[in-house]
Short mmCIF file of C-alpha atoms in Angstrom, two decimals:
data_model
loop_
_atom_site.label_atom_id
_atom_site.label_comp_id
_atom_site.label_asym_id
_atom_site.label_seq_id
_atom_site.Cartn_x
_atom_site.Cartn_y
_atom_site.Cartn_z
CA MET G 1 6.11 5.55 9.74
CA ARG G 2 3.53 8.04 8.52
CA ILE G 3 2.29 8.65 4.98
CA ILE G 4 -0.07 10.98 3.11
CA GLY G 5 -2.40 9.40 0.54
CA ILE G 6 -3.69 11.48 -2.39
CA GLU G 7 -6.62 10.23 -4.49
CA THR G 8 -7.61 12.16 -7.65
CA SER G 9 -8.47 9.47 -10.18
CA CYS G 10 -11.98 10.64 -11.07
CA ASP G 11 -14.54 12.85 -9.30
CA GLU G 12 -13.49 12.67 -5.65
CA THR G 13 -10.53 14.43 -4.07
CA GLY G 14 -9.42 12.28 -1.15
CA ILE G 15 -6.57 12.98 1.27
CA ALA G 16 -5.62 10.83 4.25
CA ILE G 17 -2.75 10.34 6.69
CA TYR G 18 -1.95 6.81 7.83
CA ASP G 19 0.47 5.72 10.54
CA ASP G 20 1.69 2.12 10.55
CA GLN G 21 1.44 2.00 14.35
CA GLN G 22 -1.57 4.19 15.11
CA GLY G 23 -3.64 3.54 11.99
CA LEU G 24 -5.68 6.16 10.18
CA LEU G 25 -5.06 9.62 11.64
CA ALA G 26 -6.88 11.86 9.16
CA HIS G 27 -9.38 11.47 6.35
CA GLN G 28 -10.58 14.33 4.14
CA LEU G 29 -12.89 13.88 1.15
CA TYR G 30 -14.48 16.24 -1.34
CA SER G 31 -17.04 14.92 -3.82
CA GLN G 32 -17.71 16.60 -7.17
CA VAL G 33 -21.22 15.13 -7.50
CA LYS G 34 -22.94 18.53 -7.57
CA LEU G 35 -20.44 19.82 -10.13
CA HIS G 36 -21.20 17.04 -12.62
CA ALA G 37 -24.90 16.57 -11.88
CA ASP G 38 -26.05 19.02 -14.56
CA TYR G 39 -24.19 16.98 -17.19
CA GLY G 40 -25.45 13.56 -16.09
CA GLY G 41 -21.91 12.23 -15.70
CA VAL G 42 -18.27 13.14 -15.04
CA VAL G 43 -16.78 15.84 -17.29
CA PRO G 44 -13.01 15.11 -17.26
CA GLU G 45 -11.83 18.70 -17.74
CA LEU G 46 -14.05 20.00 -14.95
CA ALA G 47 -12.91 17.15 -12.70
CA SER G 48 -9.25 18.03 -13.24
CA ARG G 49 -9.81 21.72 -12.52
CA ASP G 50 -11.66 20.95 -9.31
CA HIS G 51 -8.84 18.66 -8.12
CA VAL G 52 -6.44 21.59 -8.68
CA ARG G 53 -8.59 23.76 -6.42
CA LYS G 54 -9.16 21.20 -3.66
CA THR G 55 -6.03 19.06 -3.27
CA LEU G 56 -3.72 21.41 -1.38
CA PRO G 57 -6.42 22.78 0.99
CA LEU G 58 -7.42 19.21 1.83
CA ILE G 59 -3.77 18.27 2.50
CA GLU G 60 -3.54 21.19 4.92
CA ALA G 61 -6.79 20.11 6.58
CA ALA G 62 -5.55 16.52 6.91
CA LEU G 63 -2.27 17.60 8.49
CA LYS G 64 -4.20 19.70 10.98
CA GLN G 65 -6.62 16.85 11.73
CA ALA G 66 -3.69 14.49 12.35
CA ASN G 67 -1.87 17.12 14.43
CA SER G 68 1.09 16.63 12.11
CA SER G 69 3.56 18.71 10.12
CA LYS G 70 5.66 17.89 7.06
CA ASP G 71 8.43 16.78 9.42
CA ASP G 72 6.19 13.97 10.69
CA ILE G 73 5.56 12.63 7.19
CA ASP G 74 7.76 9.82 5.84
CA GLY G 75 6.26 9.48 2.37
CA ILE G 76 3.64 10.69 -0.08
CA ALA G 77 1.42 8.20 -1.92
CA TYR G 78 -0.79 9.13 -4.87
CA THR G 79 -3.10 7.34 -7.28
CA ALA G 80 -1.12 6.77 -10.47
CA GLY G 81 -3.89 4.89 -12.31
CA PRO G 82 -6.17 3.68 -13.66
CA GLY G 83 -8.34 6.77 -14.05
CA LEU G 84 -8.85 10.00 -15.99
CA VAL G 85 -5.44 11.14 -17.19
CA GLY G 86 -5.97 14.83 -16.37
CA ALA G 87 -7.25 14.06 -12.88
CA LEU G 88 -4.39 11.63 -12.25
CA LEU G 89 -1.85 14.25 -13.33
CA VAL G 90 -3.09 16.66 -10.67
CA GLY G 91 -2.43 14.18 -7.88
CA SER G 92 0.89 13.02 -9.28
CA THR G 93 2.13 16.58 -9.79
CA VAL G 94 1.17 17.63 -6.28
CA ALA G 95 2.78 14.49 -4.82
CA ARG G 96 6.00 14.99 -6.75
CA GLY G 97 6.12 18.70 -5.88
CA LEU G 98 5.70 17.98 -2.18
CA GLY G 99 8.25 15.19 -2.43
CA PHE G 100 10.88 17.59 -3.76
CA ALA G 101 9.93 20.40 -1.38
CA TRP G 102 9.80 18.21 1.72
CA GLN G 103 12.53 15.78 0.63
CA LYS G 104 10.22 12.79 1.04
CA PRO G 105 9.87 9.65 -1.13
CA VAL G 106 6.89 9.48 -3.48
CA VAL G 107 4.89 6.27 -4.00
CA PRO G 108 2.65 5.59 -7.03
CA VAL G 109 -0.40 3.49 -6.09
CA HIS G 110 -2.70 1.39 -8.25
CA HIS G 111 -6.26 2.59 -7.72
CA MET G 112 -7.76 -0.91 -7.75
CA GLU G 113 -5.13 -2.19 -5.32
CA GLY G 114 -6.25 0.62 -3.02
CA HIS G 115 -9.82 -0.69 -3.18
CA LEU G 116 -8.64 -4.29 -2.77
CA LEU G 117 -6.75 -3.42 0.42
CA ALA G 118 -9.39 -1.06 1.86
CA PRO G 119 -10.80 -3.78 4.18
CA MET G 120 -7.38 -3.84 5.87
CA LEU G 121 -8.37 -0.51 7.46
CA GLU G 122 -11.03 -2.31 9.52
CA ASP G 123 -10.70 -4.19 12.82
CA ASP G 124 -11.66 -7.51 11.22
CA VAL G 125 -8.86 -7.95 8.67
CA PRO G 126 -8.99 -10.73 6.05
CA GLU G 127 -6.02 -13.07 6.00
CA PHE G 128 -4.32 -14.02 2.75
CA PRO G 129 -5.16 -15.78 0.49
CA PHE G 130 -8.66 -14.69 -0.56
CA ILE G 131 -10.85 -13.93 -3.55
CA ALA G 132 -11.53 -10.25 -4.21
CA LEU G 133 -14.56 -8.95 -6.09
CA LEU G 134 -13.67 -5.41 -7.17
CA VAL G 135 -16.67 -3.42 -8.36
CA SER G 136 -15.58 0.17 -8.87
CA GLY G 137 -16.60 2.52 -11.67
CA GLY G 138 -15.58 1.01 -14.98
CA HIS G 139 -14.13 -2.12 -13.37
CA THR G 140 -15.60 -5.48 -12.41
CA LEU G 141 -12.82 -7.89 -11.46
CA LEU G 142 -12.54 -11.24 -9.73
CA VAL G 143 -9.01 -11.59 -8.40
CA GLU G 144 -7.21 -14.38 -6.58
CA VAL G 145 -5.05 -12.68 -3.95
CA GLN G 146 -2.13 -14.58 -2.44
CA GLY G 147 -0.53 -11.47 -0.92
CA ILE G 148 0.05 -7.79 -1.63
CA GLY G 149 1.08 -7.58 -5.28
CA GLN G 150 0.37 -11.27 -5.85
CA TYR G 151 -2.75 -11.02 -7.98
CA ARG G 152 -4.25 -13.32 -10.60
CA ILE G 153 -7.28 -12.09 -12.52
CA LEU G 154 -9.88 -14.83 -12.71
CA GLY G 155 -12.58 -12.83 -14.47
CA GLU G 156 -13.34 -9.30 -15.67
CA SER G 157 -15.99 -7.33 -17.53
CA ILE G 158 -15.81 -7.59 -21.31
CA ASP G 159 -18.09 -4.58 -21.85
CA ASP G 160 -19.98 -2.54 -19.24
CA ALA G 161 -18.84 -3.02 -15.67
CA VAL G 162 -21.62 -3.53 -13.13
CA GLY G 163 -21.28 0.03 -11.82
CA GLU G 164 -21.57 1.42 -15.34
CA ALA G 165 -24.63 -0.76 -15.95
CA PHE G 166 -26.27 0.63 -12.80
CA ASP G 167 -25.54 4.22 -13.86
CA LYS G 168 -26.63 3.77 -17.48
CA THR G 169 -29.81 1.95 -16.49
CA ALA G 170 -30.60 4.72 -14.01
CA LYS G 171 -30.20 7.23 -16.82
CA LEU G 172 -32.66 5.23 -18.95
CA MET G 173 -35.11 5.56 -16.08
CA ASN G 174 -34.57 9.35 -15.84
CA LEU G 175 -32.97 9.11 -12.39
CA ASP G 176 -30.66 11.92 -11.34
CA TYR G 177 -26.87 11.60 -11.25
CA PRO G 178 -25.29 9.70 -9.57
CA GLY G 179 -27.69 7.11 -10.88
CA GLY G 180 -26.48 3.84 -9.34
CA PRO G 181 -27.36 4.62 -5.70
CA ARG G 182 -30.68 6.15 -6.80
CA LEU G 183 -31.60 3.04 -8.76
CA ALA G 184 -30.77 0.89 -5.73
CA LYS G 185 -32.98 3.14 -3.59
CA LEU G 186 -35.85 2.81 -6.07
CA ALA G 187 -35.40 -0.97 -6.12
CA GLU G 188 -36.13 -1.06 -2.37
CA GLN G 189 -39.76 -0.21 -3.24
CA GLY G 190 -39.95 -2.92 -5.91
CA GLN G 191 -41.64 -6.30 -5.69
CA ALA G 192 -39.96 -9.57 -6.61
CA GLY G 193 -41.34 -11.80 -9.34
CA ARG G 194 -43.09 -9.34 -11.64
CA TYR G 195 -40.18 -9.22 -14.09
CA LYS G 196 -37.49 -11.80 -14.81
CA PHE G 197 -34.22 -10.43 -16.18
CA PRO G 198 -31.39 -12.59 -17.61
CA ARG G 199 -28.21 -13.45 -15.72
CA PRO G 200 -25.66 -12.71 -18.45
CA MET G 201 -22.84 -15.20 -19.16
CA THR G 202 -23.87 -17.53 -16.34
CA ASP G 203 -25.06 -20.25 -18.74
CA ARG G 204 -21.50 -20.97 -19.87
CA PRO G 205 -18.20 -21.76 -18.11
CA GLY G 206 -15.86 -19.00 -17.08
CA LEU G 207 -15.69 -16.03 -14.73
CA ASP G 208 -15.90 -13.05 -17.08
CA PHE G 209 -18.77 -10.56 -16.83
CA SER G 210 -21.02 -8.77 -19.32
CA PHE G 211 -23.63 -6.27 -18.14
CA SER G 212 -24.44 -4.26 -21.27
CA GLY G 213 -27.22 -6.70 -22.16
CA LEU G 214 -29.00 -6.00 -18.88
CA LYS G 215 -29.17 -2.33 -19.80
CA THR G 216 -30.68 -3.24 -23.17
CA PHE G 217 -33.15 -5.65 -21.55
CA THR G 218 -34.24 -2.86 -19.20
CA ALA G 219 -34.72 -0.47 -22.13
CA ASN G 220 -36.89 -3.05 -23.91
CA THR G 221 -38.93 -3.68 -20.75
CA LEU G 222 -39.53 0.05 -20.29
CA ARG G 223 -40.57 0.33 -23.93
CA ALA G 224 -43.05 -2.52 -23.49
CA GLU G 225 -44.59 -0.61 -20.58
CA GLY G 226 -45.07 2.48 -22.72
CA GLY G 227 -41.88 4.28 -21.77
CA VAL G 228 -40.63 5.92 -18.58
CA ASP G 229 -43.08 8.80 -18.77
CA ASN G 230 -46.09 6.50 -19.04
CA ALA G 231 -45.11 3.86 -16.48
CA ASP G 232 -46.39 4.27 -12.93
CA GLN G 233 -44.01 4.49 -9.96
CA GLN G 234 -44.59 0.89 -8.86
CA THR G 235 -43.76 -0.39 -12.33
CA LEU G 236 -40.52 1.58 -12.35
CA ALA G 237 -39.65 0.25 -8.89
CA ASP G 238 -40.39 -3.32 -9.99
CA ILE G 239 -38.15 -2.92 -13.05
CA ALA G 240 -35.38 -1.45 -10.87
CA TYR G 241 -35.73 -4.40 -8.50
CA ALA G 242 -35.51 -6.92 -11.35
CA PHE G 243 -32.42 -5.22 -12.76
CA GLN G 244 -30.64 -5.10 -9.40
CA GLU G 245 -31.62 -8.68 -8.60
CA ALA G 246 -30.20 -9.90 -11.92
CA ALA G 247 -26.96 -7.91 -11.56
CA VAL G 248 -26.37 -9.06 -7.98
CA ASP G 249 -27.29 -12.67 -8.75
CA THR G 250 -24.78 -12.66 -11.61
CA LEU G 251 -22.05 -11.45 -9.25
CA LEU G 252 -22.99 -14.13 -6.73
CA ILE G 253 -22.88 -16.94 -9.30
CA LYS G 254 -19.41 -15.87 -10.46
CA CYS G 255 -18.11 -15.45 -6.89
CA LYS G 256 -19.36 -18.92 -5.99
CA ARG G 257 -17.59 -20.36 -9.05
CA ALA G 258 -14.33 -18.58 -8.18
CA LEU G 259 -14.39 -19.82 -4.59
CA LYS G 260 -15.10 -23.38 -5.74
CA GLN G 261 -12.41 -23.20 -8.42
CA THR G 262 -9.71 -22.03 -5.99
CA GLY G 263 -10.91 -23.80 -2.85
CA LEU G 264 -10.74 -20.54 -0.89
CA LYS G 265 -13.23 -19.59 1.83
CA ARG G 266 -12.59 -15.87 2.22
CA LEU G 267 -14.16 -13.23 -0.04
CA VAL G 268 -13.36 -9.52 -0.12
CA ILE G 269 -15.69 -7.11 -1.89
CA ALA G 270 -14.63 -3.51 -2.46
CA GLY G 271 -15.34 -0.54 -4.69
CA GLY G 272 -18.34 1.76 -4.99
CA VAL G 273 -20.89 -0.97 -5.75
CA SER G 274 -19.83 -2.85 -2.60
CA ALA G 275 -21.87 -0.28 -0.65
CA ASN G 276 -25.04 -1.74 -2.21
CA VAL G 277 -27.09 -3.13 0.68
CA PHE G 278 -28.81 -5.85 -1.37
CA LEU G 279 -25.45 -7.11 -2.64
CA ARG G 280 -24.04 -7.25 0.89
CA GLU G 281 -27.05 -9.17 2.18
CA GLN G 282 -26.91 -11.72 -0.63
CA LEU G 283 -23.14 -12.26 -0.34
CA ALA G 284 -23.39 -12.67 3.42
CA GLU G 285 -26.01 -15.38 2.90
CA LEU G 286 -23.88 -17.05 0.20
CA MET G 287 -20.79 -17.17 2.40
CA ARG G 288 -22.86 -18.48 5.33
CA LYS G 289 -24.03 -21.38 3.18
CA LEU G 290 -20.47 -22.03 1.95
CA GLY G 291 -19.02 -21.90 5.45
CA GLY G 292 -16.81 -18.95 4.55
CA GLN G 293 -16.53 -15.29 5.43
CA VAL G 294 -17.01 -12.04 3.50
CA TYR G 295 -15.14 -8.81 4.24
CA TYR G 296 -15.98 -5.21 3.29
CA PRO G 297 -14.55 -1.77 3.94
CA ARG G 298 -16.85 0.58 5.82
CA THR G 299 -19.26 2.44 3.54
CA GLU G 300 -17.23 5.66 3.42
CA PHE G 301 -14.24 3.69 2.10
CA CYS G 302 -16.20 1.89 -0.63
CA THR G 303 -16.11 4.91 -2.91
CA ASP G 304 -12.82 6.57 -3.92
CA ASN G 305 -10.89 7.91 -0.92
CA GLY G 306 -7.42 8.83 0.28
CA ALA G 307 -7.36 6.33 3.15
CA MET G 308 -7.08 3.30 0.88
CA ILE G 309 -4.32 5.02 -1.11
CA ALA G 310 -2.43 5.86 2.08
CA TYR G 311 -2.66 2.26 3.32
CA ALA G 312 -1.59 0.74 -0.01
CA GLY G 313 1.14 3.36 -0.29
CA MET G 314 2.48 2.45 3.14
CA GLN G 315 2.96 -1.16 2.07
CA ARG G 316 4.81 -0.06 -1.07
CA LEU G 317 6.87 2.53 0.84
CA LYS G 318 8.09 -0.12 3.26
CA ALA G 319 9.12 -2.23 0.27
CA GLY G 320 11.11 0.70 -1.16
CA GLN G 321 8.89 1.03 -4.24
CA THR G 322 9.17 4.80 -4.71
CA THR G 323 9.71 7.08 -7.72
CA LEU G 324 11.11 10.49 -8.61
CA ASP G 325 8.87 10.79 -11.67
CA ALA G 326 5.25 11.93 -11.94
CA VAL G 327 4.14 8.56 -13.28
CA VAL G 328 0.50 8.17 -14.37
CA LYS G 329 -1.06 5.16 -16.09
CA PRO G 330 -4.69 5.70 -17.18
CA ARG G 331 -4.74 2.01 -18.14
CA TRP G 332 -2.81 -0.24 -15.78
CA PRO G 333 -3.44 -4.00 -15.38
CA ILE G 334 -3.31 -4.92 -11.71
CA GLU G 335 -1.33 -8.09 -12.51
CA GLU G 336 1.65 -5.89 -13.50
CA LEU G 337 2.23 -4.84 -9.89
CA PRO G 338 5.32 -6.25 -8.15
CA ALA G 339 4.91 -8.30 -5.01
CA VAL G 340 5.64 -6.80 -1.59
#
């Protein structure tokens, strides 16, 4: 079977073609970073318009890359949520239109399930059950995964997700959009020990996250140093290092608790923040000490992409979970998904 995956939940237009025997056949991605850079963040209306312009040309490019035609396609998967409603509607409308025109089933896919299953695109595939740390955009989730669609949320962010905290802190430090990766790059020049930031919500039981306080602590630290414009480059790098260290350490503490609580030894990390090199290094060391194993998607599949939607859609297509409606759910708890 062969399926097209369409991802339009935010500021990347991703199209991919996945074959259940041959694997990933095509992967096309267009990023809107330059479009939104002048505004310091994603402008929903501009994002939607750009998806309208890019989706069909990228589908044509993917079909050509996979040496396929509509007759070779058995289904069309699209991101139904969570995400920006206007952006989601572009993908769902295109998917439904192609479904009617080509007489193919259409599969709505949960964006976070796409991230969760992205490591399945690699050669080293995690076996069920495992713990998943999902760190994508406005989401920070710890999920116990028994199988596809068998998800139990163990912890989630109660205010800013870790990705949001990275981006907002970068903005405080006058770093260009997208801020998170730039802050991580600046932190590479920082020195450990000069500043000590708190590890929020680690001094109490539970697996929920809160990162808004780290942003505030950074703002206060910058103010104490005379502000961004008056601080030297090394000071800014040291502050960036302390912020990243605190954020990553908080994630590690909660992951360790989740693994101990469930008795599991496998950890999956996915989503945009999972590309952070420091986070990967620290989690690898944690799992080595625990005698477990950590799994990631390759870097290009950490951010939003069509490949993860195509893979997740294939699993749902095989289970007959298709629709004739252009369903979108800007808010969609992952625990609502049916099992496969």
